């Protein structure tokens, strides 16, 4: 499947037919176009990604960015934002990528209210390596590493991010593209750390389309408190969608840099080259 437009690169798309990543890809491209109506220049949208099926989105999106390592996309995104606070920085992460290897980076980015957006492709499985369970897989999940079923309780990404201090927390579903687009737009415009848990079926190793089609619904409004948002996220076998919580708090780069922009205030290329020549005495 391929949707050719100005935001799609020439790279061959290798996602499985029907993969939930296509919905995220389509919604994000629509969000970039919507953001331009709010004055967000496409050239100011910067992306990064971890390693996994989700990370391929970096190859398919015709936007500037920096490819990260497994579990390190959130740390990379924070560095991008500190380098140039004028940019809108988005990190694409997988559930194993961010809830496993990269969990510490995710928690601290939320704690310090880094002004970045994290989009988590949550398929509940390590799809690229053929289906091992992840920290959010349900108890009893069977895969190559748990043939008799996982005995662990899954993490609740929404509760985890709210407890860590995230100032914008939402959940979307890759098959609800219009609603997911709107969530992306609001998250990227939010000043502060925004986290979107996107339910994304893996048709090869964890096909959850039927489960989500029957058991997802949208919340009526944003919760008035974190406690209320956590309560909503804990509803039994149902999967509420939408924006759970948002608040305005001081953001990390403004507290740290006190209004400086390291990119704009850096010396010109000629000056930097001259300093290198002086150091090397050439």
mmCIF file of C-alpha atoms in Angstrom:
data_model
loop_
_atom_site.group_PDB
_atom_site.id
_atom_site.type_symbol
_atom_site.label_atom_id
_atom_site.label_comp_id
_atom_site.label_asym_id
_atom_site.label_seq_id
_atom_site.Cartn_x
_atom_site.Cartn_y
_atom_site.Cartn_z
ATOM 1 C CA UNK A 1 0.000 0.000 0.000
ATOM 2 C CA UNK A 2 1.346 3.431 -0.816
ATOM 3 C CA UNK A 3 -0.136 6.907 -0.717
ATOM 4 C CA UNK A 4 1.916 9.202 -2.934
ATOM 5 C CA UNK A 5 1.958 12.844 -1.957
ATOM 6 C CA UNK A 6 4.472 15.539 -1.074
ATOM 7 C CA UNK A 7 4.869 14.190 2.475
ATOM 8 C CA UNK A 8 5.694 10.651 1.295
ATOM 9 C CA UNK A 9 9.251 9.711 0.341
ATOM 10 C CA UNK A 10 10.321 7.442 -2.500
ATOM 11 C CA UNK A 11 11.225 4.612 -0.098
ATOM 12 C CA UNK A 12 9.519 1.269 -0.632
ATOM 13 C CA UNK A 13 6.967 0.715 2.122
ATOM 14 C CA UNK A 14 7.504 -2.695 3.762
ATOM 15 C CA UNK A 15 4.744 -2.647 6.382
ATOM 16 C CA UNK A 16 2.452 -5.663 6.140
ATOM 17 C CA UNK A 17 -0.806 -5.067 4.230
ATOM 18 C CA UNK A 18 -3.374 -3.947 6.799
ATOM 19 C CA UNK A 19 -0.767 -2.877 9.376
ATOM 20 C CA UNK A 20 -2.041 -0.280 11.825
ATOM 21 C CA UNK A 21 1.000 1.840 11.089
ATOM 22 C CA UNK A 22 -0.665 2.953 7.846
ATOM 23 C CA UNK A 23 -3.409 4.676 9.828
ATOM 24 C CA UNK A 24 -0.858 6.527 11.971
ATOM 25 C CA UNK A 25 1.116 7.483 8.846
ATOM 26 C CA UNK A 26 -1.996 8.876 7.128
ATOM 27 C CA UNK A 27 -3.230 10.699 10.231
ATOM 28 C CA UNK A 28 0.145 12.285 10.862
ATOM 29 C CA UNK A 29 0.456 13.573 7.294
ATOM 30 C CA UNK A 30 -3.023 15.074 7.600
ATOM 31 C CA UNK A 31 -2.015 16.634 10.919
ATOM 32 C CA UNK A 32 1.031 18.300 9.349
ATOM 33 C CA UNK A 33 -1.232 19.882 6.738
ATOM 34 C CA UNK A 34 -3.712 20.978 9.414
ATOM 35 C CA UNK A 35 -0.911 22.492 11.489
ATOM 36 C CA UNK A 36 -0.024 24.792 8.601
ATOM 37 C CA UNK A 37 -3.411 26.455 9.127
ATOM 38 C CA UNK A 38 -2.179 27.381 12.616
ATOM 39 C CA UNK A 39 1.022 28.885 11.227
ATOM 40 C CA UNK A 40 3.248 25.852 11.813
ATOM 41 C CA UNK A 41 5.712 25.702 8.932
ATOM 42 C CA UNK A 42 6.458 22.262 7.581
ATOM 43 C CA UNK A 43 10.155 23.103 7.730
ATOM 44 C CA UNK A 44 9.821 23.572 11.503
ATOM 45 C CA UNK A 45 8.413 20.077 12.107
ATOM 46 C CA UNK A 46 11.268 17.761 13.080
ATOM 47 C CA UNK A 47 10.898 14.014 13.610
ATOM 48 C CA UNK A 48 12.818 11.164 15.179
ATOM 49 C CA UNK A 49 12.064 7.480 15.778
ATOM 50 C CA UNK A 50 13.302 4.435 17.614
ATOM 51 C CA UNK A 51 13.969 1.031 16.061
ATOM 52 C CA UNK A 52 11.107 -1.301 15.148
ATOM 53 C CA UNK A 53 8.274 -1.488 12.632
ATOM 54 C CA UNK A 54 7.056 1.880 13.921
ATOM 55 C CA UNK A 55 10.467 3.420 13.220
ATOM 56 C CA UNK A 56 10.095 2.878 9.483
ATOM 57 C CA UNK A 57 7.775 5.882 9.470
ATOM 58 C CA UNK A 58 10.946 7.974 9.606
ATOM 59 C CA UNK A 59 11.920 6.624 6.169
ATOM 60 C CA UNK A 60 8.485 7.220 4.663
ATOM 61 C CA UNK A 61 7.827 10.773 5.899
ATOM 62 C CA UNK A 62 9.315 13.535 3.808
ATOM 63 C CA UNK A 63 10.301 15.650 6.810
ATOM 64 C CA UNK A 64 13.599 16.585 8.397
ATOM 65 C CA UNK A 65 14.827 14.698 11.428
ATOM 66 C CA UNK A 66 17.337 12.347 12.964
ATOM 67 C CA UNK A 67 17.029 8.566 13.177
ATOM 68 C CA UNK A 68 17.552 7.379 16.715
ATOM 69 C CA UNK A 69 18.473 4.083 18.389
ATOM 70 C CA UNK A 70 16.202 1.545 20.049
ATOM 71 C CA UNK A 71 14.618 3.192 23.072
ATOM 72 C CA UNK A 72 16.450 6.486 22.534
ATOM 73 C CA UNK A 73 14.048 8.529 20.403
ATOM 74 C CA UNK A 74 12.716 10.539 23.359
ATOM 75 C CA UNK A 75 16.224 11.504 24.494
ATOM 76 C CA UNK A 76 17.050 12.503 20.916
ATOM 77 C CA UNK A 77 13.889 14.604 20.668
ATOM 78 C CA UNK A 78 14.773 16.478 23.857
ATOM 79 C CA UNK A 79 18.192 17.307 22.432
ATOM 80 C CA UNK A 80 16.594 18.605 19.233
ATOM 81 C CA UNK A 81 14.274 20.876 21.216
ATOM 82 C CA UNK A 82 17.097 22.249 23.363
ATOM 83 C CA UNK A 83 19.143 22.877 20.214
ATOM 84 C CA UNK A 84 16.407 24.965 18.629
ATOM 85 C CA UNK A 85 13.283 25.706 20.722
ATOM 86 C CA UNK A 86 11.551 27.177 17.666
ATOM 87 C CA UNK A 87 11.017 23.662 16.275
ATOM 88 C CA UNK A 88 8.081 21.308 16.768
ATOM 89 C CA UNK A 89 9.731 18.005 17.661
ATOM 90 C CA UNK A 90 7.910 14.677 17.393
ATOM 91 C CA UNK A 91 9.259 11.299 18.528
ATOM 92 C CA UNK A 92 7.698 8.126 17.112
ATOM 93 C CA UNK A 93 8.189 5.217 19.497
ATOM 94 C CA UNK A 94 6.988 1.635 19.814
ATOM 95 C CA UNK A 95 5.486 0.166 22.981
ATOM 96 C CA UNK A 96 8.442 -2.164 23.505
ATOM 97 C CA UNK A 97 10.810 0.597 22.436
ATOM 98 C CA UNK A 98 9.468 3.221 24.881
ATOM 99 C CA UNK A 99 7.956 1.125 27.708
ATOM 100 C CA UNK A 100 10.929 -1.253 27.829
ATOM 101 C CA UNK A 101 14.388 -0.046 26.806
ATOM 102 C CA UNK A 102 13.458 3.639 26.698
ATOM 103 C CA UNK A 103 11.245 3.891 29.767
ATOM 104 C CA UNK A 104 13.669 5.989 31.810
ATOM 105 C CA UNK A 105 13.955 8.583 29.035
ATOM 106 C CA UNK A 106 10.175 8.714 28.693
ATOM 107 C CA UNK A 107 9.585 9.173 32.430
ATOM 108 C CA UNK A 108 12.137 11.951 32.751
ATOM 109 C CA UNK A 109 10.885 13.790 29.665
ATOM 110 C CA UNK A 110 7.421 13.796 31.249
ATOM 111 C CA UNK A 111 8.824 14.749 34.668
ATOM 112 C CA UNK A 112 10.644 17.800 33.307
ATOM 113 C CA UNK A 113 7.790 18.736 30.923
ATOM 114 C CA UNK A 114 9.986 18.693 27.817
ATOM 115 C CA UNK A 115 8.130 20.503 25.056
ATOM 116 C CA UNK A 116 8.017 17.559 22.642
ATOM 117 C CA UNK A 117 5.339 15.193 21.328
ATOM 118 C CA UNK A 118 5.674 11.432 21.749
ATOM 119 C CA UNK A 119 3.520 9.208 19.525
ATOM 120 C CA UNK A 120 3.582 5.604 20.762
ATOM 121 C CA UNK A 121 2.649 2.921 18.205
ATOM 122 C CA UNK A 122 1.106 0.432 20.630
ATOM 123 C CA UNK A 123 0.647 -2.965 19.005
ATOM 124 C CA UNK A 124 1.421 -4.877 22.216
ATOM 125 C CA UNK A 125 4.163 -6.899 20.568
ATOM 126 C CA UNK A 126 7.710 -6.748 19.191
ATOM 127 C CA UNK A 127 6.528 -7.108 15.599
ATOM 128 C CA UNK A 128 9.854 -6.630 13.818
ATOM 129 C CA UNK A 129 11.355 -9.588 15.698
ATOM 130 C CA UNK A 130 8.315 -11.843 15.110
ATOM 131 C CA UNK A 131 6.070 -11.392 18.092
ATOM 132 C CA UNK A 132 7.653 -11.388 21.537
ATOM 133 C CA UNK A 133 5.564 -9.900 24.384
ATOM 134 C CA UNK A 134 6.230 -6.308 25.481
ATOM 135 C CA UNK A 135 5.660 -4.451 28.786
ATOM 136 C CA UNK A 136 2.085 -3.621 27.701
ATOM 137 C CA UNK A 137 1.085 -7.062 26.394
ATOM 138 C CA UNK A 138 -1.839 -8.507 28.371
ATOM 139 C CA UNK A 139 -1.244 -11.251 30.920
ATOM 140 C CA UNK A 140 -1.445 -14.605 29.167
ATOM 141 C CA UNK A 141 -0.062 -13.293 25.854
ATOM 142 C CA UNK A 142 1.531 -16.120 23.881
ATOM 143 C CA UNK A 143 4.503 -15.510 21.597
ATOM 144 C CA UNK A 144 7.975 -16.882 20.795
ATOM 145 C CA UNK A 145 9.340 -15.824 24.207
ATOM 146 C CA UNK A 146 6.207 -16.790 26.189
ATOM 147 C CA UNK A 147 4.815 -19.935 24.497
ATOM 148 C CA UNK A 148 2.745 -20.796 27.601
ATOM 149 C CA UNK A 149 1.543 -17.239 28.130
ATOM 150 C CA UNK A 150 3.060 -14.212 29.864
ATOM 151 C CA UNK A 151 2.631 -14.289 33.644
ATOM 152 C CA UNK A 152 3.276 -10.533 33.999
ATOM 153 C CA UNK A 153 0.690 -7.793 34.487
ATOM 154 C CA UNK A 154 0.929 -5.137 31.731
ATOM 155 C CA UNK A 155 1.915 -1.515 32.284
ATOM 156 C CA UNK A 156 -0.808 1.112 31.843
ATOM 157 C CA UNK A 157 0.880 3.783 29.643
ATOM 158 C CA UNK A 158 -1.751 6.417 30.400
ATOM 159 C CA UNK A 159 -1.453 6.056 34.173
ATOM 160 C CA UNK A 160 2.327 5.894 33.959
ATOM 161 C CA UNK A 161 2.592 9.144 32.010
ATOM 162 C CA UNK A 162 0.119 10.957 34.240
ATOM 163 C CA UNK A 163 2.014 9.866 37.349
ATOM 164 C CA UNK A 164 5.290 10.996 35.770
ATOM 165 C CA UNK A 165 3.978 14.508 35.148
ATOM 166 C CA UNK A 166 2.974 14.583 31.468
ATOM 167 C CA UNK A 167 0.893 17.685 30.748
ATOM 168 C CA UNK A 168 -0.986 16.259 27.740
ATOM 169 C CA UNK A 169 -2.066 12.604 27.668
ATOM 170 C CA UNK A 170 -4.298 11.030 25.033
ATOM 171 C CA UNK A 171 -5.122 7.737 23.338
ATOM 172 C CA UNK A 172 -6.033 7.199 19.697
ATOM 173 C CA UNK A 173 -6.807 4.239 17.441
ATOM 174 C CA UNK A 174 -5.110 3.846 14.077
ATOM 175 C CA UNK A 175 -8.414 2.889 12.401
ATOM 176 C CA UNK A 176 -10.027 6.196 13.523
ATOM 177 C CA UNK A 177 -7.932 8.404 11.286
ATOM 178 C CA UNK A 178 -9.918 11.639 11.444
ATOM 179 C CA UNK A 179 -10.060 11.612 15.253
ATOM 180 C CA UNK A 180 -6.402 10.582 15.452
ATOM 181 C CA UNK A 181 -5.473 13.510 13.195
ATOM 182 C CA UNK A 182 -7.229 15.928 15.550
ATOM 183 C CA UNK A 183 -5.436 14.459 18.570
ATOM 184 C CA UNK A 184 -2.066 14.811 16.817
ATOM 185 C CA UNK A 185 -2.771 18.452 15.991
ATOM 186 C CA UNK A 186 -3.744 19.317 19.575
ATOM 187 C CA UNK A 187 -0.778 17.419 20.992
ATOM 188 C CA UNK A 188 1.762 19.137 18.749
ATOM 189 C CA UNK A 189 0.296 22.576 19.477
ATOM 190 C CA UNK A 190 0.341 21.859 23.219
ATOM 191 C CA UNK A 191 3.162 23.679 24.971
ATOM 192 C CA UNK A 192 4.713 20.963 27.098
ATOM 193 C CA UNK A 193 5.188 17.217 27.099
ATOM 194 C CA UNK A 194 2.463 15.496 25.104
ATOM 195 C CA UNK A 195 2.021 11.731 24.933
ATOM 196 C CA UNK A 196 -0.341 9.840 22.648
ATOM 197 C CA UNK A 197 -0.871 6.104 23.127
ATOM 198 C CA UNK A 198 -2.034 4.910 19.688
ATOM 199 C CA UNK A 199 -3.688 1.480 19.607
ATOM 200 C CA UNK A 200 -2.226 -0.086 16.490
ATOM 201 C CA UNK A 201 -3.058 -3.682 15.482
ATOM 202 C CA UNK A 202 -0.218 -5.875 14.205
ATOM 203 C CA UNK A 203 -1.922 -8.086 11.622
ATOM 204 C CA UNK A 204 0.923 -10.618 11.644
ATOM 205 C CA UNK A 205 1.513 -11.194 15.359
ATOM 206 C CA UNK A 206 -1.234 -9.482 17.373
ATOM 207 C CA UNK A 207 -4.284 -8.692 15.270
ATOM 208 C CA UNK A 208 -6.518 -6.655 17.578
ATOM 209 C CA UNK A 209 -8.799 -5.012 14.988
ATOM 210 C CA UNK A 210 -11.878 -6.961 16.106
ATOM 211 C CA UNK A 211 -11.120 -6.292 19.783
ATOM 212 C CA UNK A 212 -10.684 -2.540 19.289
ATOM 213 C CA UNK A 213 -13.533 -2.156 16.808
ATOM 214 C CA UNK A 214 -15.907 -3.582 19.427
ATOM 215 C CA UNK A 215 -14.462 -2.120 22.593
ATOM 216 C CA UNK A 216 -13.232 1.417 21.905
ATOM 217 C CA UNK A 217 -15.178 4.598 22.519
ATOM 218 C CA UNK A 218 -14.398 8.299 22.819
ATOM 219 C CA UNK A 219 -14.506 10.130 26.147
ATOM 220 C CA UNK A 220 -16.932 13.044 26.306
ATOM 221 C CA UNK A 221 -14.511 15.606 27.688
ATOM 222 C CA UNK A 222 -11.059 16.184 29.118
ATOM 223 C CA UNK A 223 -10.773 15.102 32.769
ATOM 224 C CA UNK A 224 -10.621 17.866 35.362
ATOM 225 C CA UNK A 225 -7.900 16.144 37.387
ATOM 226 C CA UNK A 226 -5.190 13.528 36.975
ATOM 227 C CA UNK A 227 -7.064 11.253 39.343
ATOM 228 C CA UNK A 228 -10.137 11.403 37.131
ATOM 229 C CA UNK A 229 -8.019 10.762 34.017
ATOM 230 C CA UNK A 230 -6.399 7.720 35.666
ATOM 231 C CA UNK A 231 -9.812 6.410 36.643
ATOM 232 C CA UNK A 232 -10.993 6.711 33.024
ATOM 233 C CA UNK A 233 -7.918 4.847 31.763
ATOM 234 C CA UNK A 234 -8.628 1.908 34.084
ATOM 235 C CA UNK A 235 -12.054 0.964 32.758
ATOM 236 C CA UNK A 236 -12.135 -2.866 32.571
ATOM 237 C CA UNK A 237 -12.063 -4.408 29.114
ATOM 238 C CA UNK A 238 -13.011 -1.191 27.323
ATOM 239 C CA UNK A 239 -10.539 1.143 25.632
ATOM 240 C CA UNK A 240 -11.476 4.826 26.007
ATOM 241 C CA UNK A 241 -10.075 7.128 23.321
ATOM 242 C CA UNK A 242 -9.502 10.873 23.178
ATOM 243 C CA UNK A 243 -7.692 13.483 25.240
ATOM 244 C CA UNK A 244 -7.666 12.363 28.886
ATOM 245 C CA UNK A 245 -5.819 15.242 30.482
ATOM 246 C CA UNK A 246 -3.984 18.479 29.754
ATOM 247 C CA UNK A 247 -2.594 21.323 31.792
ATOM 248 C CA UNK A 248 -0.234 24.260 31.333
ATOM 249 C CA UNK A 249 3.037 24.278 33.269
ATOM 250 C CA UNK A 250 6.489 25.808 32.686
ATOM 251 C CA UNK A 251 8.406 23.877 30.047
ATOM 252 C CA UNK A 252 11.905 22.500 30.416
ATOM 253 C CA UNK A 253 13.809 24.435 27.743
ATOM 254 C CA UNK A 254 12.514 27.804 28.945
ATOM 255 C CA UNK A 255 13.522 27.063 32.537
ATOM 256 C CA UNK A 256 16.903 25.768 31.454
ATOM 257 C CA UNK A 257 17.842 28.207 28.668
ATOM 258 C CA UNK A 258 16.076 31.315 30.013
ATOM 259 C CA UNK A 259 15.021 32.489 26.570
ATOM 260 C CA UNK A 260 18.191 31.612 24.683
ATOM 261 C CA UNK A 261 18.109 29.858 21.315
ATOM 262 C CA UNK A 262 21.378 28.001 20.895
ATOM 263 C CA UNK A 263 20.823 27.568 17.159
ATOM 264 C CA UNK A 264 20.122 31.222 16.383
ATOM 265 C CA UNK A 265 22.848 32.470 18.710
ATOM 266 C CA UNK A 266 25.548 30.112 17.489
ATOM 267 C CA UNK A 267 28.484 31.606 15.518
ATOM 268 C CA UNK A 268 28.299 31.569 11.722
ATOM 269 C CA UNK A 269 29.831 28.731 9.726
ATOM 270 C CA UNK A 270 32.779 30.929 8.702
ATOM 271 C CA UNK A 271 33.490 31.895 12.310
ATOM 272 C CA UNK A 272 33.307 28.266 13.423
ATOM 273 C CA UNK A 273 35.684 27.193 10.656
ATOM 274 C CA UNK A 274 38.114 29.936 11.603
ATOM 275 C CA UNK A 275 38.104 28.757 15.215
ATOM 276 C CA UNK A 276 38.815 25.212 14.080
ATOM 277 C CA UNK A 277 41.742 26.470 11.962
ATOM 278 C CA UNK A 278 43.061 28.351 14.979
ATOM 279 C CA UNK A 279 42.800 25.270 17.156
ATOM 280 C CA UNK A 280 44.522 23.106 14.566
ATOM 281 C CA UNK A 281 46.966 25.887 13.661
ATOM 282 C CA UNK A 282 46.434 25.480 9.910
#
